[in-house]
Amino acid sequence: MLTYDLKKSPGVPLYEALYRCIRGDILSGALKPGEKLPSKRALAENLEVSKITVEAAYNQLLSEGYIASREKVGYFVEAAERPAPVSAPPELPTAEKPKPVVLDLTANGTEQFPFSVWSRLQREVMLDYGEALLEPLPNRGVPELRQAIASHLAAFRGMRVDPENILIGAGTDFLYNLLIQLLGREKVYAVEEPGYGKIRRVYAAGGVKTVSAVMDDRGVRPESLEQADVLHCSPSHHFPTGIVTPVSRRLELLDWANKGEKWIIEDDYDSEFRFDAHPMPAMQSLDAGGRVIYMNTFSKSLAPSIRISYMVLPAGLMAEFQRRLGFYSCTVPSFEQYTLARFLSRGYFEKHINRMRKFYKNRRNTVISLLKACPYAHRLTIQEQDAGLHFLLKVQTDLSDRALSEKLEALGVRVRTLSSYYHDRTEDLHCLVVNYSGLKEEQLSSVLSAIALE
């Protein structure tokens, strides 16, 4: 007869304690395959528990296949594969721990987020919409947000946009993949060289061919686009060089698109941050042929975790999207969409951006002052465009770009070189991309005093 001390499992129901004991005996081999178990009544009397407790334990063992029931005969142990003995994992060679990051010049900052306003609007949305927040959404996004975005683009980017042509998505990566399906995987995509490497990787993962769009000091050169069907560019503020494409070059690119029935994806990711002049008008506002797809995101201007991006499709392309891909659901929760719609339409976003411009302009000026005052300032050249949240820092050094990065990393400074943003070139440029949005001035001052350039 099976005998177990079920009182040794405090906080566990009796039936589960019994189930565990019998299962353990089956797995250990104490109960052999084919061995008959005691009847429910007999085991209940032996363990001084109720018949219901034994029945519940047997039912659990039955459902997991540890025992089998034969009608009018009883319960029998099934063959159970014993778990392989766990061997100790091999000892890994001791490696030197990476030096902690003291200063990260690659990360985006999250200061100045308007928590009080945002949380108040969230409460309003909850009260005003209630259970309606649980209902299915239009696949393009809620009308309130699309209208608020259209009004914002008209006021600040000089764009006349029909809200029906705006598509909301959870991050630009998702929208890129929609475009791949909409435009076709047979298309060749040109991406800026140098450029944000993730864009090239997203397109490659989507199964499309990419080529490099060669740049000069005026932006993408149209003659480098002979093989391309689609151009992905950021004419208002290129990353990482900071180049702003003048109107004359924009018109050349539009001419390329119109003559060959090509497409331009205008990535306007941080156009709001221009410190000493108004933002350049979007290329989309110059597009009379309906060849520009405008994209932007609130992840940069609000916070990286707010994954709300959007694109403005030409009317014909939006109709094609609805016909072929309209089955896709909107990927941004309605709660966040309604909150952002009120944030935009009530002027809070404009106030936030103005406050951010002032804050980051002061930080940029402080960073530049610290660099100009450091002992080796004569070997540094700051290259900036008064826009965006980064600038280029040319370094006079005999070190290779890789050696320079490793030296800074050893001091706890995480930074990327300009050469690392090239896909087709490997020569050293001795230039650092300094993202100062997440930087603390006191950290920079301490690090600068510890660096000795060779």
Coordinates of C-alpha atoms in Angstrom, one line a residue:
M1 CA 0.0 0.0 0.0
L2 CA 1.3 3.5 -0.9
T3 CA 2.1 5.5 2.2
Y4 CA 2.9 9.2 2.1
D5 CA 3.2 12.0 4.7
L6 CA 1.1 14.6 3.0
K7 CA 1.6 17.0 5.9
K8 CA 5.1 17.8 4.7
S9 CA 3.8 20.0 2.0
P10 CA 2.3 23.1 3.8
G11 CA 0.4 25.5 1.6
V12 CA -0.2 22.8 -1.1
P13 CA -3.7 21.2 -1.5
L14 CA -3.8 17.6 -0.3
Y15 CA -4.8 16.3 -3.8
E16 CA -1.8 18.1 -5.4
A17 CA 0.6 16.8 -2.6
L18 CA -0.6 13.3 -3.3
Y19 CA -0.3 13.8 -7.1
R20 CA 3.3 14.9 -6.7
C21 CA 4.2 12.0 -4.5
I22 CA 2.8 9.4 -6.9
R23 CA 4.3 11.1 -9.9
G24 CA 7.7 11.2 -8.2
D25 CA 7.5 7.5 -7.5
I26 CA 6.6 6.8 -11.2
L27 CA 9.5 9.0 -12.5
S28 CA 12.0 7.5 -10.1
G29 CA 11.0 3.9 -11.0
A30 CA 9.6 3.1 -7.5
L31 CA 6.3 2.4 -9.3
K32 CA 6.9 0.2 -12.3
P33 CA 5.0 0.4 -15.6
G34 CA 1.9 -1.8 -15.5
E35 CA 1.8 -1.9 -11.7
K36 CA -1.7 -1.6 -10.3
L37 CA -2.5 1.3 -8.0
P38 CA -4.7 1.0 -4.9
S39 CA -8.3 1.7 -5.3
K40 CA -9.5 5.2 -4.5
R41 CA -11.3 4.0 -1.4
A42 CA -8.4 1.9 -0.1
L43 CA -5.8 4.6 -0.6
A44 CA -8.1 7.2 1.0
E45 CA -8.5 5.0 4.1
N46 CA -4.8 4.3 4.3
L47 CA -3.8 8.0 4.1
E48 CA -6.7 9.2 6.2
V49 CA -7.9 11.6 3.5
S50 CA -11.2 11.9 1.7
K51 CA -12.0 9.8 -1.4
I52 CA -12.4 13.0 -3.3
T53 CA -8.8 14.0 -2.6
V54 CA -7.5 10.7 -4.1
E55 CA -9.9 11.0 -7.0
A56 CA -8.6 14.5 -7.9
A57 CA -5.0 13.3 -7.7
Y58 CA -5.7 10.3 -9.9
N59 CA -7.5 12.5 -12.4
Q60 CA -4.5 14.8 -12.7
L61 CA -2.2 11.8 -13.2
L62 CA -4.6 10.5 -15.9
S63 CA -4.7 13.8 -17.7
E64 CA -0.9 13.9 -17.9
G65 CA -0.6 10.3 -19.0
Y66 CA 1.2 9.0 -15.9
I67 CA -1.5 6.4 -15.2
A68 CA -4.2 4.7 -17.2
S69 CA -7.7 3.6 -16.2
R70 CA -9.2 0.2 -17.1
E71 CA -12.9 0.0 -16.6
K72 CA -14.0 -2.2 -13.6
V73 CA -10.4 -3.2 -13.1
G74 CA -8.6 -0.1 -11.7
Y75 CA -5.7 2.2 -12.3
F76 CA -2.3 1.2 -13.7
V77 CA 1.1 2.9 -14.0
E78 CA 2.0 3.9 -17.6
A79 CA 5.5 3.8 -18.9
A80 CA 7.1 7.1 -18.2
E81 CA 10.4 8.4 -19.6
R82 CA 12.7 9.5 -16.8
P83 CA 14.3 12.8 -17.2
A84 CA 17.9 12.7 -18.1
P85 CA 20.2 13.5 -15.2
V86 CA 21.3 17.1 -15.3
S87 CA 25.0 17.5 -15.6
A88 CA 26.8 20.5 -14.4
P89 CA 27.3 23.1 -17.2
P90 CA 30.9 23.3 -18.4
E91 CA 32.8 26.1 -16.8
L92 CA 33.2 29.0 -19.1
P93 CA 36.6 30.6 -19.3
T94 CA 36.8 33.7 -17.1
A95 CA 36.6 36.8 -19.2
E96 CA 37.5 40.3 -18.3
K97 CA 34.3 42.1 -17.4
P98 CA 33.5 45.0 -19.8
K99 CA 34.2 48.4 -18.4
P100 CA 31.0 50.1 -17.2
V101 CA 29.7 52.9 -19.5
V102 CA 30.4 56.2 -18.0
L103 CA 29.2 58.3 -20.9
D104 CA 27.0 57.0 -23.7
L105 CA 27.2 59.3 -26.8
T106 CA 24.9 56.9 -28.9
A107 CA 21.7 56.9 -26.7
N108 CA 18.7 59.2 -27.0
G109 CA 17.7 61.3 -24.0
T110 CA 14.2 61.2 -22.4
E111 CA 14.4 64.5 -20.4
Q112 CA 11.5 67.0 -20.4
F113 CA 8.8 64.5 -21.1
P114 CA 5.5 66.2 -20.0
F115 CA 4.3 63.5 -17.6
S116 CA 1.7 65.6 -15.8
V117 CA 0.0 66.7 -19.1
W118 CA 0.2 63.3 -20.6
S119 CA -1.3 61.5 -17.6
R120 CA -4.1 64.1 -17.3
L121 CA -5.0 63.5 -20.9
Q122 CA -4.9 59.7 -20.4
R123 CA -7.4 60.1 -17.5
E124 CA -9.7 62.2 -19.7
V125 CA -9.6 59.7 -22.5
M126 CA -10.5 56.8 -20.1
L127 CA -13.5 58.8 -18.7
D128 CA -14.7 60.1 -22.1
Y129 CA -14.4 56.9 -24.1
G130 CA -14.8 54.1 -21.5
E131 CA -15.6 50.8 -23.1
A132 CA -15.4 52.2 -26.6
L133 CA -11.6 51.9 -26.2
L134 CA -12.0 48.2 -26.4
E135 CA -13.7 48.3 -29.8
P136 CA -11.9 47.5 -33.1
L137 CA -10.0 50.4 -34.8
P138 CA -10.0 51.6 -38.3
N139 CA -6.9 50.1 -40.0
R140 CA -5.5 53.5 -40.7
G141 CA -5.8 54.7 -37.1
V142 CA -8.5 56.7 -35.3
P143 CA -9.8 59.7 -37.3
E144 CA -9.1 62.1 -34.4
L145 CA -5.4 61.4 -34.5
R146 CA -5.1 61.4 -38.3
Q147 CA -6.9 64.8 -38.3
A148 CA -4.6 66.2 -35.5
I149 CA -1.5 65.0 -37.5
A150 CA -2.8 66.6 -40.7
S151 CA -3.3 69.9 -38.9
H152 CA 0.1 69.7 -37.3
L153 CA 1.8 69.1 -40.7
A154 CA -0.1 72.0 -42.3
A155 CA 1.0 74.4 -39.5
F156 CA 4.7 73.3 -39.1
R157 CA 5.7 71.6 -42.3
G158 CA 3.7 73.4 -44.9
M159 CA 2.0 70.3 -46.0
R160 CA -1.6 70.0 -47.3
V161 CA -2.6 66.4 -46.3
D162 CA -5.9 64.6 -46.4
P163 CA -6.3 62.7 -43.1
E164 CA -7.7 59.8 -45.1
N165 CA -4.2 59.4 -46.6
I166 CA -2.5 59.0 -43.2
L167 CA -1.6 55.6 -41.9
I168 CA -0.7 55.1 -38.2
G169 CA 1.7 52.3 -37.2
A170 CA 3.6 51.1 -34.2
G171 CA 7.1 52.3 -35.2
T172 CA 8.7 53.0 -38.5
D173 CA 10.0 49.4 -38.8
F174 CA 6.4 48.2 -39.1
L175 CA 5.6 50.8 -41.7
Y176 CA 8.8 50.0 -43.8
N177 CA 7.6 46.4 -44.0
L178 CA 4.2 47.5 -45.1
L179 CA 5.8 49.5 -47.9
I180 CA 7.8 46.5 -49.0
Q181 CA 4.6 44.6 -49.5
L182 CA 2.8 47.6 -51.1
L183 CA 5.5 48.6 -53.6
G184 CA 6.7 45.1 -54.3
R185 CA 9.7 43.0 -53.4
E186 CA 11.0 43.2 -57.0
K187 CA 11.8 46.9 -56.4
V188 CA 15.4 48.0 -55.7
Y189 CA 15.7 50.3 -52.8
A190 CA 18.4 53.0 -52.6
V191 CA 19.5 54.0 -49.1
E192 CA 21.8 56.8 -48.2
E193 CA 25.5 56.2 -48.0
P194 CA 26.5 56.9 -45.2
G195 CA 23.2 56.3 -43.4
Y196 CA 21.3 54.7 -40.6
G197 CA 22.3 51.1 -41.0
K198 CA 19.1 49.6 -39.5
I199 CA 17.1 50.8 -42.5
R200 CA 19.2 48.7 -44.9
R201 CA 18.9 45.7 -42.6
V202 CA 15.1 46.1 -42.4
Y203 CA 14.8 46.1 -46.1
A204 CA 17.2 43.2 -46.5
A205 CA 15.2 41.2 -44.0
G206 CA 12.0 42.1 -46.0
G207 CA 13.6 40.3 -49.0
V208 CA 14.3 43.3 -51.2
K209 CA 17.6 44.4 -52.8
T210 CA 19.3 47.5 -51.6
V211 CA 21.9 49.8 -53.3
S212 CA 23.8 52.8 -52.0
A213 CA 22.5 56.3 -52.8
V214 CA 25.8 58.3 -53.0
M215 CA 25.8 61.6 -51.2
D216 CA 27.7 64.9 -51.5
D217 CA 27.4 68.0 -49.5
R218 CA 23.9 68.7 -51.0
G219 CA 22.4 65.3 -50.3
V220 CA 21.7 62.4 -52.5
R221 CA 23.1 62.6 -56.0
P222 CA 20.4 61.7 -58.6
E223 CA 23.0 60.1 -61.0
S224 CA 23.7 57.4 -58.4
L225 CA 20.1 56.2 -58.6
E226 CA 20.2 54.5 -62.0
Q227 CA 19.5 51.0 -60.6
A228 CA 16.9 52.1 -58.0
D229 CA 13.2 52.1 -58.1
V230 CA 12.7 53.5 -54.6
L231 CA 14.8 56.1 -52.7
H232 CA 14.8 56.2 -48.9
C233 CA 16.2 59.6 -47.8
S234 CA 16.1 62.2 -45.1
P235 CA 16.5 65.5 -46.9
S236 CA 15.5 67.8 -44.0
H237 CA 18.3 66.5 -41.7
H238 CA 20.4 63.6 -42.8
F239 CA 21.7 61.2 -40.2
P240 CA 24.6 61.1 -39.4
T241 CA 26.2 63.9 -41.4
G242 CA 23.5 66.5 -40.7
I243 CA 23.3 67.6 -44.3
V244 CA 20.2 69.6 -45.3
T245 CA 19.2 69.0 -48.9
P246 CA 18.6 72.4 -50.7
V247 CA 15.5 73.0 -52.8
S248 CA 17.4 72.7 -56.1
R249 CA 18.5 69.2 -55.3
R250 CA 15.1 68.2 -54.0
L251 CA 13.6 69.2 -57.3
E252 CA 16.2 67.1 -59.1
L253 CA 15.2 64.1 -57.1
L254 CA 11.5 64.7 -57.7
D255 CA 12.3 64.9 -61.4
W256 CA 14.0 61.5 -61.2
A257 CA 11.0 60.0 -59.5
N258 CA 8.4 61.5 -61.9
K259 CA 10.2 60.6 -65.1
G260 CA 10.7 57.0 -64.2
E261 CA 7.6 56.5 -62.1
K262 CA 9.8 55.9 -59.1
W263 CA 9.1 56.4 -55.4
I264 CA 10.7 58.6 -52.7
I265 CA 10.3 57.7 -49.1
E266 CA 10.9 60.9 -47.2
D267 CA 12.1 60.1 -43.7
D268 CA 11.5 63.2 -41.6
Y269 CA 12.5 61.6 -38.3
D270 CA 13.8 64.7 -36.3
S271 CA 12.9 67.7 -38.4
E272 CA 11.4 69.4 -35.3
F273 CA 14.9 70.0 -33.9
R274 CA 16.2 73.0 -35.8
F275 CA 17.7 75.6 -33.5
D276 CA 18.5 78.7 -35.4
A277 CA 16.0 78.7 -38.3
H278 CA 12.6 77.3 -39.1
P279 CA 12.5 73.7 -40.3
M280 CA 12.9 73.2 -44.1
P281 CA 9.6 72.5 -45.9
A282 CA 9.1 68.9 -46.5
M283 CA 9.9 67.5 -49.9
Q284 CA 6.3 66.2 -50.0
S285 CA 5.0 69.8 -50.2
L286 CA 6.9 70.2 -53.5
D287 CA 5.5 66.9 -54.9
A288 CA 3.0 67.6 -57.7
G289 CA 3.2 64.1 -59.2
G290 CA 2.3 62.0 -56.1
R291 CA 5.6 60.2 -55.9
V292 CA 6.6 61.0 -52.3
I293 CA 5.7 58.9 -49.3
Y294 CA 6.2 61.0 -46.2
M295 CA 7.2 59.2 -42.9
N296 CA 7.7 60.5 -39.4
T297 CA 7.6 59.3 -35.8
F298 CA 6.9 60.6 -32.3
S299 CA 9.5 58.3 -30.8
K300 CA 12.2 60.9 -31.2
S301 CA 10.3 64.0 -30.1
L302 CA 8.4 62.4 -27.2
A303 CA 10.0 59.2 -25.9
P304 CA 11.6 56.1 -27.5
S305 CA 8.9 53.9 -25.8
I306 CA 6.0 55.8 -27.5
R307 CA 5.9 53.6 -30.6
I308 CA 3.6 55.8 -32.7
S309 CA 4.7 56.5 -36.2
Y310 CA 2.8 57.5 -39.4
M311 CA 3.2 57.8 -43.1
V312 CA 1.3 59.9 -45.6
L313 CA 0.6 58.0 -48.8
P314 CA -0.3 59.6 -52.2
A315 CA -4.0 59.2 -52.7
G316 CA -3.6 56.5 -55.4
L317 CA -1.2 54.5 -53.3
M318 CA -3.5 54.7 -50.3
A319 CA -6.3 53.3 -52.5
E320 CA -4.0 50.5 -53.5
F321 CA -3.1 49.8 -49.9
Q322 CA -6.7 49.5 -48.9
R323 CA -7.4 47.2 -51.8
R324 CA -4.5 44.9 -51.3
L325 CA -3.4 45.2 -47.6
G326 CA -6.5 46.7 -46.0
F327 CA -6.9 43.4 -43.9
Y328 CA -4.0 44.6 -41.7
S329 CA -5.2 45.8 -38.3
C330 CA -3.9 49.0 -36.7
T331 CA -1.0 48.2 -34.4
V332 CA -1.3 51.2 -32.0
P333 CA -3.8 50.9 -29.1
S334 CA -6.7 53.4 -29.3
F335 CA -5.9 54.6 -25.8
E336 CA -2.5 55.9 -26.9
Q337 CA -3.9 57.3 -30.2
Y338 CA -6.7 59.4 -28.5
T339 CA -4.2 60.7 -25.9
L340 CA -1.7 61.8 -28.6
A341 CA -4.6 63.3 -30.6
R342 CA -5.5 65.6 -27.7
F343 CA -1.8 66.3 -27.0
L344 CA -1.5 67.6 -30.6
S345 CA -4.8 69.4 -31.1
R346 CA -4.6 71.3 -27.8
G347 CA -1.1 72.7 -28.6
Y348 CA 0.8 70.7 -26.0
F349 CA 3.0 69.2 -28.6
E350 CA 4.1 72.6 -29.9
K351 CA 4.9 73.8 -26.4
H352 CA 6.8 70.6 -25.7
I353 CA 8.9 71.0 -28.9
N354 CA 9.6 74.6 -28.1
R355 CA 10.8 73.7 -24.6
M356 CA 12.8 70.8 -26.0
R357 CA 14.5 73.1 -28.6
K358 CA 15.6 75.5 -25.9
F359 CA 16.7 72.7 -23.5
Y360 CA 18.8 70.9 -26.2
K361 CA 20.2 74.0 -27.6
N362 CA 21.6 75.0 -24.2
R363 CA 22.9 71.5 -23.7
R364 CA 24.6 71.5 -27.2
N365 CA 26.2 74.9 -26.5
T366 CA 27.5 73.6 -23.1
V367 CA 28.9 70.5 -24.7
I368 CA 30.6 72.5 -27.4
S369 CA 32.0 74.9 -24.8
L370 CA 33.5 72.0 -22.9
L371 CA 35.1 70.6 -26.0
K372 CA 36.6 73.9 -26.9
A373 CA 38.0 74.3 -23.4
C374 CA 39.6 70.9 -23.1
P375 CA 43.5 70.6 -23.3
Y376 CA 43.5 69.1 -26.8
A377 CA 40.8 71.4 -28.3
H378 CA 43.2 72.3 -31.1
R379 CA 42.9 68.7 -32.4
L380 CA 39.1 68.8 -32.5
T381 CA 36.9 70.3 -35.2
I382 CA 33.1 70.5 -34.6
Q383 CA 31.0 70.1 -37.6
E384 CA 27.4 71.0 -37.0
Q385 CA 24.3 72.1 -38.9
D386 CA 22.3 73.7 -36.0
A387 CA 19.8 70.9 -36.3
G388 CA 19.1 67.5 -34.9
L389 CA 20.4 66.1 -31.6
H390 CA 23.9 65.2 -32.7
F391 CA 26.9 66.7 -34.4
L392 CA 30.2 65.4 -36.0
L393 CA 33.5 65.8 -34.2
K394 CA 36.6 65.6 -36.4
V395 CA 39.6 64.3 -34.4
Q396 CA 43.2 64.9 -35.5
T397 CA 44.9 61.6 -34.5
D398 CA 47.1 58.9 -35.9
L399 CA 44.9 56.2 -34.4
S400 CA 42.6 54.2 -36.7
D401 CA 38.8 54.7 -36.2
R402 CA 38.7 51.3 -34.6
A403 CA 41.6 52.0 -32.3
L404 CA 40.1 55.3 -31.3
S405 CA 36.7 53.7 -30.5
E406 CA 38.4 51.0 -28.4
K407 CA 40.5 53.6 -26.5
L408 CA 37.4 55.6 -25.7
E409 CA 35.5 52.5 -24.7
A410 CA 38.3 51.5 -22.3
L411 CA 37.6 54.9 -20.6
G412 CA 33.9 54.1 -20.4
V413 CA 32.8 56.2 -23.4
R414 CA 30.5 54.6 -25.9
V415 CA 30.6 56.4 -29.2
R416 CA 30.4 55.5 -32.9
T417 CA 32.6 56.7 -35.7
L418 CA 31.3 58.2 -38.9
S419 CA 33.0 55.5 -40.9
S420 CA 30.8 52.8 -39.1
Y421 CA 27.8 54.3 -40.9
Y422 CA 29.2 53.5 -44.4
H423 CA 28.3 50.3 -46.1
D424 CA 30.6 50.4 -49.1
R425 CA 33.7 52.3 -47.7
T426 CA 36.2 51.1 -45.1
E427 CA 38.8 53.9 -44.8
D428 CA 39.3 55.8 -41.6
L429 CA 37.6 59.2 -41.4
H430 CA 38.7 60.2 -37.8
C431 CA 35.3 61.6 -37.1
L432 CA 32.9 60.8 -34.2
V433 CA 29.1 61.1 -34.2
V434 CA 28.3 62.8 -30.9
N435 CA 24.7 62.3 -29.8
Y436 CA 24.3 64.7 -26.9
S437 CA 20.6 64.3 -26.1
G438 CA 21.2 61.8 -23.3
L439 CA 24.5 63.3 -22.1
K440 CA 25.2 64.7 -18.7
E441 CA 27.6 67.7 -18.8
E442 CA 29.4 66.7 -15.6
Q443 CA 30.1 63.3 -17.0
L444 CA 31.5 64.8 -20.2
S445 CA 33.7 67.2 -18.2
S446 CA 35.1 64.3 -16.1
V447 CA 35.8 62.1 -19.2
L448 CA 37.4 64.9 -21.2
S449 CA 40.0 65.4 -18.4
A450 CA 40.8 61.7 -18.5
I451 CA 41.4 61.4 -22.3
A452 CA 44.8 61.9 -23.7
L453 CA 44.8 61.9 -27.5
E454 CA 47.7 60.5 -29.4

